[in-house]
CSV table of C-alpha atoms in Angstrom, one decimal:
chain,number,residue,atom,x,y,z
Q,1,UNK,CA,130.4,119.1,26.8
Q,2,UNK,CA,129.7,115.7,28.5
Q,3,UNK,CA,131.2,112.8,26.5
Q,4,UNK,CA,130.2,109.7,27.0
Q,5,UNK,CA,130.8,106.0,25.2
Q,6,UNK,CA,127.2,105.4,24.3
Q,7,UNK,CA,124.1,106.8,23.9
Q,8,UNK,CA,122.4,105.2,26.6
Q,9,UNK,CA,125.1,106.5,28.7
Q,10,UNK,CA,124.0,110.1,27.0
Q,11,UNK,CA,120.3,109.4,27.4
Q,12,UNK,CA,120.2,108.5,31.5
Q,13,UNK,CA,122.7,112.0,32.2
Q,14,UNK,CA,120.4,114.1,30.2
Q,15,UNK,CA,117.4,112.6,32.1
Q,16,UNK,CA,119.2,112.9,35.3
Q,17,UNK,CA,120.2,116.5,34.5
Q,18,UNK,CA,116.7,117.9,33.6
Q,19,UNK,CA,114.8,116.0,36.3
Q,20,UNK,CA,116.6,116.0,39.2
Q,21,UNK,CA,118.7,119.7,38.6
Q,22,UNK,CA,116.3,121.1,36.1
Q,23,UNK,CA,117.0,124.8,35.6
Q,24,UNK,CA,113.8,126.1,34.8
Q,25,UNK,CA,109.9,125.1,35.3
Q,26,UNK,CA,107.4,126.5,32.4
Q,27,UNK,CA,104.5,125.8,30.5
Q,28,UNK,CA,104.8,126.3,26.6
Q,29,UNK,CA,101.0,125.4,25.2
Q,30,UNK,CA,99.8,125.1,28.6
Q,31,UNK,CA,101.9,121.6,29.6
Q,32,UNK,CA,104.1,122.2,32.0
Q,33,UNK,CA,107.6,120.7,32.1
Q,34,UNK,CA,111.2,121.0,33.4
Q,35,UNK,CA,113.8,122.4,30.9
Q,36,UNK,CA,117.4,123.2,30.7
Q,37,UNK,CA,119.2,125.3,28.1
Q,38,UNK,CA,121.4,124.5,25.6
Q,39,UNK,CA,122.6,121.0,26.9
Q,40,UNK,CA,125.4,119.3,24.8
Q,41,UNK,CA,126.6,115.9,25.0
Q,42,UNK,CA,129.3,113.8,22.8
Q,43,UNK,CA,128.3,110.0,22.1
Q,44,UNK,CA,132.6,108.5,21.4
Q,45,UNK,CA,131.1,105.3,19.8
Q,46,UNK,CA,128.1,106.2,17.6
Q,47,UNK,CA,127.3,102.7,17.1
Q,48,UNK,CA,126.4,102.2,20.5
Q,49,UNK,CA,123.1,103.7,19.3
Q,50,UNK,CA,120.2,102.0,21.0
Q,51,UNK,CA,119.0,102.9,24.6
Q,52,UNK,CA,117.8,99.6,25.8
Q,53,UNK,CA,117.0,100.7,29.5
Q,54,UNK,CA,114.8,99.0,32.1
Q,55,UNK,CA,111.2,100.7,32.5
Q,56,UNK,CA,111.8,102.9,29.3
Q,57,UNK,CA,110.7,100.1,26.8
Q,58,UNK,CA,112.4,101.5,23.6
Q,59,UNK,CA,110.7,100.0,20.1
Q,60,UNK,CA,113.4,98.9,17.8
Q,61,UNK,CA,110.4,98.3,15.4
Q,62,UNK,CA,109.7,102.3,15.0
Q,63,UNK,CA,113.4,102.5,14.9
Q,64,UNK,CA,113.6,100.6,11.7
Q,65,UNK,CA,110.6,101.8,10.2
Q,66,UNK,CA,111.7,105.5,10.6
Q,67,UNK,CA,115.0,105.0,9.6
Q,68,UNK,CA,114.0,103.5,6.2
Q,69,UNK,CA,111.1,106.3,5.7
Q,70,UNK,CA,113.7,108.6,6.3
Q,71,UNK,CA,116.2,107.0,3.7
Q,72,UNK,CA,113.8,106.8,1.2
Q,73,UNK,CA,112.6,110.5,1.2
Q,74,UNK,CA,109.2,109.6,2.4
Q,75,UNK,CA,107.2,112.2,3.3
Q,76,UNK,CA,103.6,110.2,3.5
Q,77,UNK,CA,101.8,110.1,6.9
Q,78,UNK,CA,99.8,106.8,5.4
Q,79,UNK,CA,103.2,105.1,5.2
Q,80,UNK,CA,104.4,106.3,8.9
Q,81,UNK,CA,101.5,106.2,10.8
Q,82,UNK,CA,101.3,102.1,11.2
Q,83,UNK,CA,104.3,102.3,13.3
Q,84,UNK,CA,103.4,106.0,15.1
Q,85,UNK,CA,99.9,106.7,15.0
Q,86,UNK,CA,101.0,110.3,16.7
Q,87,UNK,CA,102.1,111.6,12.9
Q,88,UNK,CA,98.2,111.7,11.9
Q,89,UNK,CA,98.1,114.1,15.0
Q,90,UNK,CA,100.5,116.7,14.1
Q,91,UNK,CA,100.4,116.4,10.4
Q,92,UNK,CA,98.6,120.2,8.9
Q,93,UNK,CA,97.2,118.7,6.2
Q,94,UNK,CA,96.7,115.4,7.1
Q,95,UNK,CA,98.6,113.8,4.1
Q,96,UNK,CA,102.1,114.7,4.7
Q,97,UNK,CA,104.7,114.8,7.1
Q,98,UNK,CA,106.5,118.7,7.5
Q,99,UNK,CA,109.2,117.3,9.2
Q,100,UNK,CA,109.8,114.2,7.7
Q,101,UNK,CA,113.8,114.8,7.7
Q,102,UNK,CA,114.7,112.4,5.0
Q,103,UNK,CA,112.9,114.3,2.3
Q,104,UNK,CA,114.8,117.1,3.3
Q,105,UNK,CA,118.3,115.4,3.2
Q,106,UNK,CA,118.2,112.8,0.6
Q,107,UNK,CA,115.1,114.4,-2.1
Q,108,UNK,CA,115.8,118.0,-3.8
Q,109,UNK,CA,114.0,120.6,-1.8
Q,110,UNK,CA,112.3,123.4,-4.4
Q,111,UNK,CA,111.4,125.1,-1.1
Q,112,UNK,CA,114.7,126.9,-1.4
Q,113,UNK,CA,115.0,126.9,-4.6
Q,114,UNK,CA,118.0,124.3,-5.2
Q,115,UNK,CA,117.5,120.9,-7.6
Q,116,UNK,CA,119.7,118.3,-6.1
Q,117,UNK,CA,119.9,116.8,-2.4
Q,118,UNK,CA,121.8,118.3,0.6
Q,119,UNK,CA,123.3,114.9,1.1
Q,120,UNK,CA,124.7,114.8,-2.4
Q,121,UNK,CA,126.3,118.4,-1.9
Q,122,UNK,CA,127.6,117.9,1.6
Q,123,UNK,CA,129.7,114.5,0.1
Q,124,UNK,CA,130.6,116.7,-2.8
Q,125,UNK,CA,131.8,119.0,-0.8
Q,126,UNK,CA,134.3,117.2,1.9
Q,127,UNK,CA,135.2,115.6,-1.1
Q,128,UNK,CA,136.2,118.5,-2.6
Q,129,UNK,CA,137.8,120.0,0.9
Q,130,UNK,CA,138.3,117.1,3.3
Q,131,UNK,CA,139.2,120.1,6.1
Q,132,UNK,CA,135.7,122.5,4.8
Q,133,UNK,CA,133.5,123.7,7.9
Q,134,UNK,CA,130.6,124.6,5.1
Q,135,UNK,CA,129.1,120.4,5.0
Q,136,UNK,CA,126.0,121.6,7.0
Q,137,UNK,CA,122.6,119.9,6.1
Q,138,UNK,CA,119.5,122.1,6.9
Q,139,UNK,CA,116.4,121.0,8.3
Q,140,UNK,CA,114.1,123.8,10.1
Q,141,UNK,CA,113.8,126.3,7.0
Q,142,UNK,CA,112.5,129.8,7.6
Q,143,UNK,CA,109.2,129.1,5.7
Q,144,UNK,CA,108.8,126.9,8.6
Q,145,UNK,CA,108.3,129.5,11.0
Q,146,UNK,CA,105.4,130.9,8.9
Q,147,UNK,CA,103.9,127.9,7.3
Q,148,UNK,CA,103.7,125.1,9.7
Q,149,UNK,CA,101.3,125.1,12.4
Q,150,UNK,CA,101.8,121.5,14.4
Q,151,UNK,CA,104.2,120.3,12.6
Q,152,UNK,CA,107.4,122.4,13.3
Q,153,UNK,CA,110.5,120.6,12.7
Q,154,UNK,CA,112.7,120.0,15.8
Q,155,UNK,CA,116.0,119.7,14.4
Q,156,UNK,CA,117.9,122.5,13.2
Q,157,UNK,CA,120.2,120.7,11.1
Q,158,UNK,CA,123.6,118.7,11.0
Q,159,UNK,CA,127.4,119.2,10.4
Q,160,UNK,CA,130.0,117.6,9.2
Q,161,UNK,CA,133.8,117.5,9.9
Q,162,UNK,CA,136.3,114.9,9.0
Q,163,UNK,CA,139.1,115.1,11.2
Q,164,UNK,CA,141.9,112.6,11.8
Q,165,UNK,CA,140.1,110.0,8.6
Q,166,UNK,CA,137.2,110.5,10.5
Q,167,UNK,CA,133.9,111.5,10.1
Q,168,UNK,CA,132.4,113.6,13.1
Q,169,UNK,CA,128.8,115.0,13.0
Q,170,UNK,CA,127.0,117.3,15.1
Q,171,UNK,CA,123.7,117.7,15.2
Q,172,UNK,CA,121.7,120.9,16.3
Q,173,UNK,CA,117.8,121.0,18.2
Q,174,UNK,CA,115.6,123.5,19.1
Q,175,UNK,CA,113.7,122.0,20.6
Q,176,UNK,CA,114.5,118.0,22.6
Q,177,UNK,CA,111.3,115.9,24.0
Q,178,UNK,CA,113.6,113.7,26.1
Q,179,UNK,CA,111.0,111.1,27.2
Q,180,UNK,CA,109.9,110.5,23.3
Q,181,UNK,CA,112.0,112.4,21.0
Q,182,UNK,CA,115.3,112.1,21.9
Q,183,UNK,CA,115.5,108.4,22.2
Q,184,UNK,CA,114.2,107.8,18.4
Q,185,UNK,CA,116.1,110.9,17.2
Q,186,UNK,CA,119.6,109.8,17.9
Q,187,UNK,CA,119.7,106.3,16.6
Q,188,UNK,CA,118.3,107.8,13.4
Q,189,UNK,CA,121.2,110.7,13.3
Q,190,UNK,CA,123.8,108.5,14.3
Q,191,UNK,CA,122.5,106.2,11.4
Q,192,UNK,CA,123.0,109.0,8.9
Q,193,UNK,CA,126.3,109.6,10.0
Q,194,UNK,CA,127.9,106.3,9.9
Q,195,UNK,CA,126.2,106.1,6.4
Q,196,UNK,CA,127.8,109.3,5.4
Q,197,UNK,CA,131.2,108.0,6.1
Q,198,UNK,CA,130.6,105.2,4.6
Q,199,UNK,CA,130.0,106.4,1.1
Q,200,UNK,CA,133.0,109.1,2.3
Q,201,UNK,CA,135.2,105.4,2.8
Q,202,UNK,CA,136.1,107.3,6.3
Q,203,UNK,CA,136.0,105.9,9.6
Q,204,UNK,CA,133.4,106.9,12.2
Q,205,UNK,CA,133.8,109.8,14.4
Q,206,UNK,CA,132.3,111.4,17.3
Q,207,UNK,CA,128.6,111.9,17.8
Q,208,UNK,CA,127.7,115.8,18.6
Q,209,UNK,CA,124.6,116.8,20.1
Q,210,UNK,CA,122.7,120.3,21.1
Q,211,UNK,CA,119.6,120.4,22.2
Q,212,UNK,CA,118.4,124.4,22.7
Q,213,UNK,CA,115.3,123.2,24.7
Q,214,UNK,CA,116.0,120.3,26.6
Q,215,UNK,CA,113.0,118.9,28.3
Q,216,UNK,CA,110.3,116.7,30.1
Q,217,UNK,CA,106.8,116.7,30.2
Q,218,UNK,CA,104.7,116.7,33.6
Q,219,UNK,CA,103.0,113.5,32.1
Q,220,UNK,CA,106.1,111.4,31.8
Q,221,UNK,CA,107.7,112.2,35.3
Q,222,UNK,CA,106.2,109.3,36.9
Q,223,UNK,CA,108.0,106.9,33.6
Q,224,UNK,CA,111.5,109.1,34.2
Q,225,UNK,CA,111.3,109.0,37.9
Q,226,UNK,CA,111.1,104.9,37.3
Q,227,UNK,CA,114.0,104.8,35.0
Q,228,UNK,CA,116.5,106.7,37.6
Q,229,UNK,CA,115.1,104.8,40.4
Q,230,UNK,CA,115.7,101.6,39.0
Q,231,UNK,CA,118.5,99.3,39.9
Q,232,UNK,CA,118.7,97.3,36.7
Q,233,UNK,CA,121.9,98.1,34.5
Q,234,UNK,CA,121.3,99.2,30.9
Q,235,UNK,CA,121.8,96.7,28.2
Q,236,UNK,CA,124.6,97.1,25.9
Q,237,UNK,CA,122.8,97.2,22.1
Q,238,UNK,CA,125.9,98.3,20.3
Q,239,UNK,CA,125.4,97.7,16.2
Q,240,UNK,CA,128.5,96.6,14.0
Q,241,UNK,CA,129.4,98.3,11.7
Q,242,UNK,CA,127.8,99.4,8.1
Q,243,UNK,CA,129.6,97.8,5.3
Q,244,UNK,CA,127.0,98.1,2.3
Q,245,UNK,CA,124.4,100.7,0.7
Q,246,UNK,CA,120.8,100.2,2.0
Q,247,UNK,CA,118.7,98.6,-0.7
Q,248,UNK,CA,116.0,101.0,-0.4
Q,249,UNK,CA,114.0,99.7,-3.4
Q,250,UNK,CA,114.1,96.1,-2.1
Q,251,UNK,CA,113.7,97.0,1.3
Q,252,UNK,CA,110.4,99.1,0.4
Q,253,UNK,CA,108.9,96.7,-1.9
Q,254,UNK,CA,109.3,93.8,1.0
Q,255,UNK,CA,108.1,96.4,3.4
Q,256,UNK,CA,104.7,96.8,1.4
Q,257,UNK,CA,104.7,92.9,0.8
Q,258,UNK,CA,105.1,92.4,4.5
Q,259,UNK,CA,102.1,95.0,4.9
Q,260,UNK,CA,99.7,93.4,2.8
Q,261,UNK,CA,100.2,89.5,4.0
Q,262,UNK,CA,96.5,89.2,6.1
Q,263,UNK,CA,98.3,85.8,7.8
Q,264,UNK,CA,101.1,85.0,9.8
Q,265,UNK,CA,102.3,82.6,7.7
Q,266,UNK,CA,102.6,84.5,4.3
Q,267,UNK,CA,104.5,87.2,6.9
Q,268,UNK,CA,106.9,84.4,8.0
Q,269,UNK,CA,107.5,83.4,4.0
Q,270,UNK,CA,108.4,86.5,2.6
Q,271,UNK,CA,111.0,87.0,5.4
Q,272,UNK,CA,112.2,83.4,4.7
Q,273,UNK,CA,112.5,83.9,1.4
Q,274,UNK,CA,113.9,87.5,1.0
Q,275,UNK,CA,117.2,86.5,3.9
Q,276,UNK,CA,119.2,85.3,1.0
Q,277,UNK,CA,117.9,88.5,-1.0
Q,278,UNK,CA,119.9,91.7,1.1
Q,279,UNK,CA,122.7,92.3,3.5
Q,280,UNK,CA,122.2,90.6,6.9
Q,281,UNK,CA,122.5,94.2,8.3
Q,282,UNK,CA,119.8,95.5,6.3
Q,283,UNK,CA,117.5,92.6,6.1
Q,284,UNK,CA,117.5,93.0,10.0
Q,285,UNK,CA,115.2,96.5,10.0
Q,286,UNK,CA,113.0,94.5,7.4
Q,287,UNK,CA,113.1,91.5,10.1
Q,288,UNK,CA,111.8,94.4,12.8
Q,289,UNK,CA,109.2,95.6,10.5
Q,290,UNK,CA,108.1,91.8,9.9
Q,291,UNK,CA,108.1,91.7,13.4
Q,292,UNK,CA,105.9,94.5,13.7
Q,293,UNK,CA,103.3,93.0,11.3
Q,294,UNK,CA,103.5,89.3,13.0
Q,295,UNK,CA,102.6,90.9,15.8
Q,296,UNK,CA,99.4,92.2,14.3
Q,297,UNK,CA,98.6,89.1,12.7
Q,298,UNK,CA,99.7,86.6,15.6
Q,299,UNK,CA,100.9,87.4,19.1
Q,300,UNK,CA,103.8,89.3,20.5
Q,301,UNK,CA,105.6,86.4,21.9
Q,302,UNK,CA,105.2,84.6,18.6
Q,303,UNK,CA,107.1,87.6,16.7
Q,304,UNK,CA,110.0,88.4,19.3
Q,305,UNK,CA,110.7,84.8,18.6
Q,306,UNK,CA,110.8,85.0,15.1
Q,307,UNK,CA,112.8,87.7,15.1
Q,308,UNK,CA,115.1,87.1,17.9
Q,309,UNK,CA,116.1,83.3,16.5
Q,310,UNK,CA,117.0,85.3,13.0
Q,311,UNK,CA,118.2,88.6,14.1
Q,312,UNK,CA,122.1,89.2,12.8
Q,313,UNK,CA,123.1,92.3,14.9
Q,314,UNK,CA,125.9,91.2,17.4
Q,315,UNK,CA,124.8,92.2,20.4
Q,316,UNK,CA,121.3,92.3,20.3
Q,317,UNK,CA,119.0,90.5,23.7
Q,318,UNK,CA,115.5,92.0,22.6
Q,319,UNK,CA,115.7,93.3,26.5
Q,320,UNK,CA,113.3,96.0,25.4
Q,321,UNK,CA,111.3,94.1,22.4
Q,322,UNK,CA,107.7,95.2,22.7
């Protein structure tokens, strides 16, 4: 397995693997692309989780939004699409989200017949056996393979060790987009598992990843060839580290504030006001999503500035705010 210190680190081998020594050219769905095969890769500093890289312009705004639809259980493509306008796309009935992974994780899942959350039983359970190899979180379901039509979950699921006081994950794909996919996924896993070993009062571990299908489209090789090409050093975006809960019912309730101001200026209040209100850490993804709303009701420059002079992550230059 390739270890590296950061994701982004992670991100530019994988592209660098598949593009330039890809082991196999095929078209699933008639798009052709360049794939190789069960491709693992170990992140040592999880927190290291943003891959800020010149000529791949990554959104922190979608990074915040998914995170906290994810935490909150949200399933709802009216809530999601905003940020992504590609979940109306691939929803099959056009009101919900099959693979929306936090409703999986964090809600009870009556789809396999159990009443309480795989998060809940996974904490229980290295609780129970710090040493168990049974804390495994399911995603893809096999009702998936018969029910969904577009909107086939990627991600087979995630594991859980601790090991030395600390808590390692591994997560498991069948499937890896690594133009689109792979650079929102792991931020968002690596998020869960520093949250994990949090509420476990562990330190944090390794990042694990598999990817079955490990891949690029024909229609972003131009965009990847750019990225390898490029002379400009990646940014280092590490996060520190977690120390509280998320409040999700504040956060959501400021979210749909946030998304009903129709000015600039009532946008700008509600973020003034609620900075007191939640964790610094935390009130920065509500600071993104501000951002993302600014935008829409002023220009792009004005809400980079806004967040940039206020943002509390260490660390953080905005080098790929869009």
């Amino acid at each position: 397995m390739n270890s590296h210190k950061t994701f982004t680190d992670a991100y530019l081998h994988e592209l660098r693997a598949v593009f330039d020594e890809c082991e196999h050219t095929c078209s699933p769905r008639g798009q052709l692309i360049k794939e190789n095969l069960c491709s693992s890769f170990k992140i040592e500093n999880p927190r290291d989780r943003l891959p800020f890289i010149h000529y791949r312009l990554y959104n922190p705004q979608y990074m915040a939004a998914e995170c906290l639809w994810y935490l909150a259980g949200i399933r709802s493509v009216e809530w999601i699409s905003p940020y992504a306008p590609f979940w109306t796309k691939i929803s099959d009935d056009g009101t919900n989200v099959n693979s929306a992974y936090g409703a999986r994780i964090f809600r009870s899942n009556p789809a396999i017949g159990i009443d309480q959350s795989q998060w809940e039983w996974v904490k229980r359970e290295l609780t129970r056996d710090p040493d168990s190899r049974r804390a495994f979180i399911h995603i893809r379901l096999p009702h998936d393979s018969f029910n969904a039509v577009l909107d086939v979950p990627c991600t087979i699921g995630f594991q859980f060790f601790i090991r030395d006081n600390a808590l390692h994950m591994w997560a498991s794909m069948r499937s890896s987009d690594l133009w689109l996919g792979l650079a929102n996924d792991v931020p968002a896993f690596t998020l869960f598992q520093e949250l994990m070993a949090l509420e476990l009062g562990l330190k944090l571990g390794s990042y694990n990843h598999t990817g079955g299908s490990v891949h690029i489209y024909e229609r972003d090789f131009d965009k990847v060839k750019a990225v390898l090409s490029s002379n400009h050093a990646p940014v280092s975006q590490a996060m520190p580290a977690m120390t509280s809960l998320p409040p999700l019912d504040k956060m959501l309730a400021l979210e749909s504030q946030i998304r009903s101001a129709q000015i600039a200026d009532q946008i700008r209040q509600i973020l003034t006001r609620a900075s007191s209100d939640i964790d610094p850490y935390w009130f920065d993804f509500i600071l993104l999503l501000g951002a993302f709303w600014l935008r829409k009701r002023s220009t792009k420059e004005e809400s980079a500035a806004f967040v940039r002079e206020r943002c509390a992550w260490s660390g953080w230059s905005f080098e790929g705010f869009r």
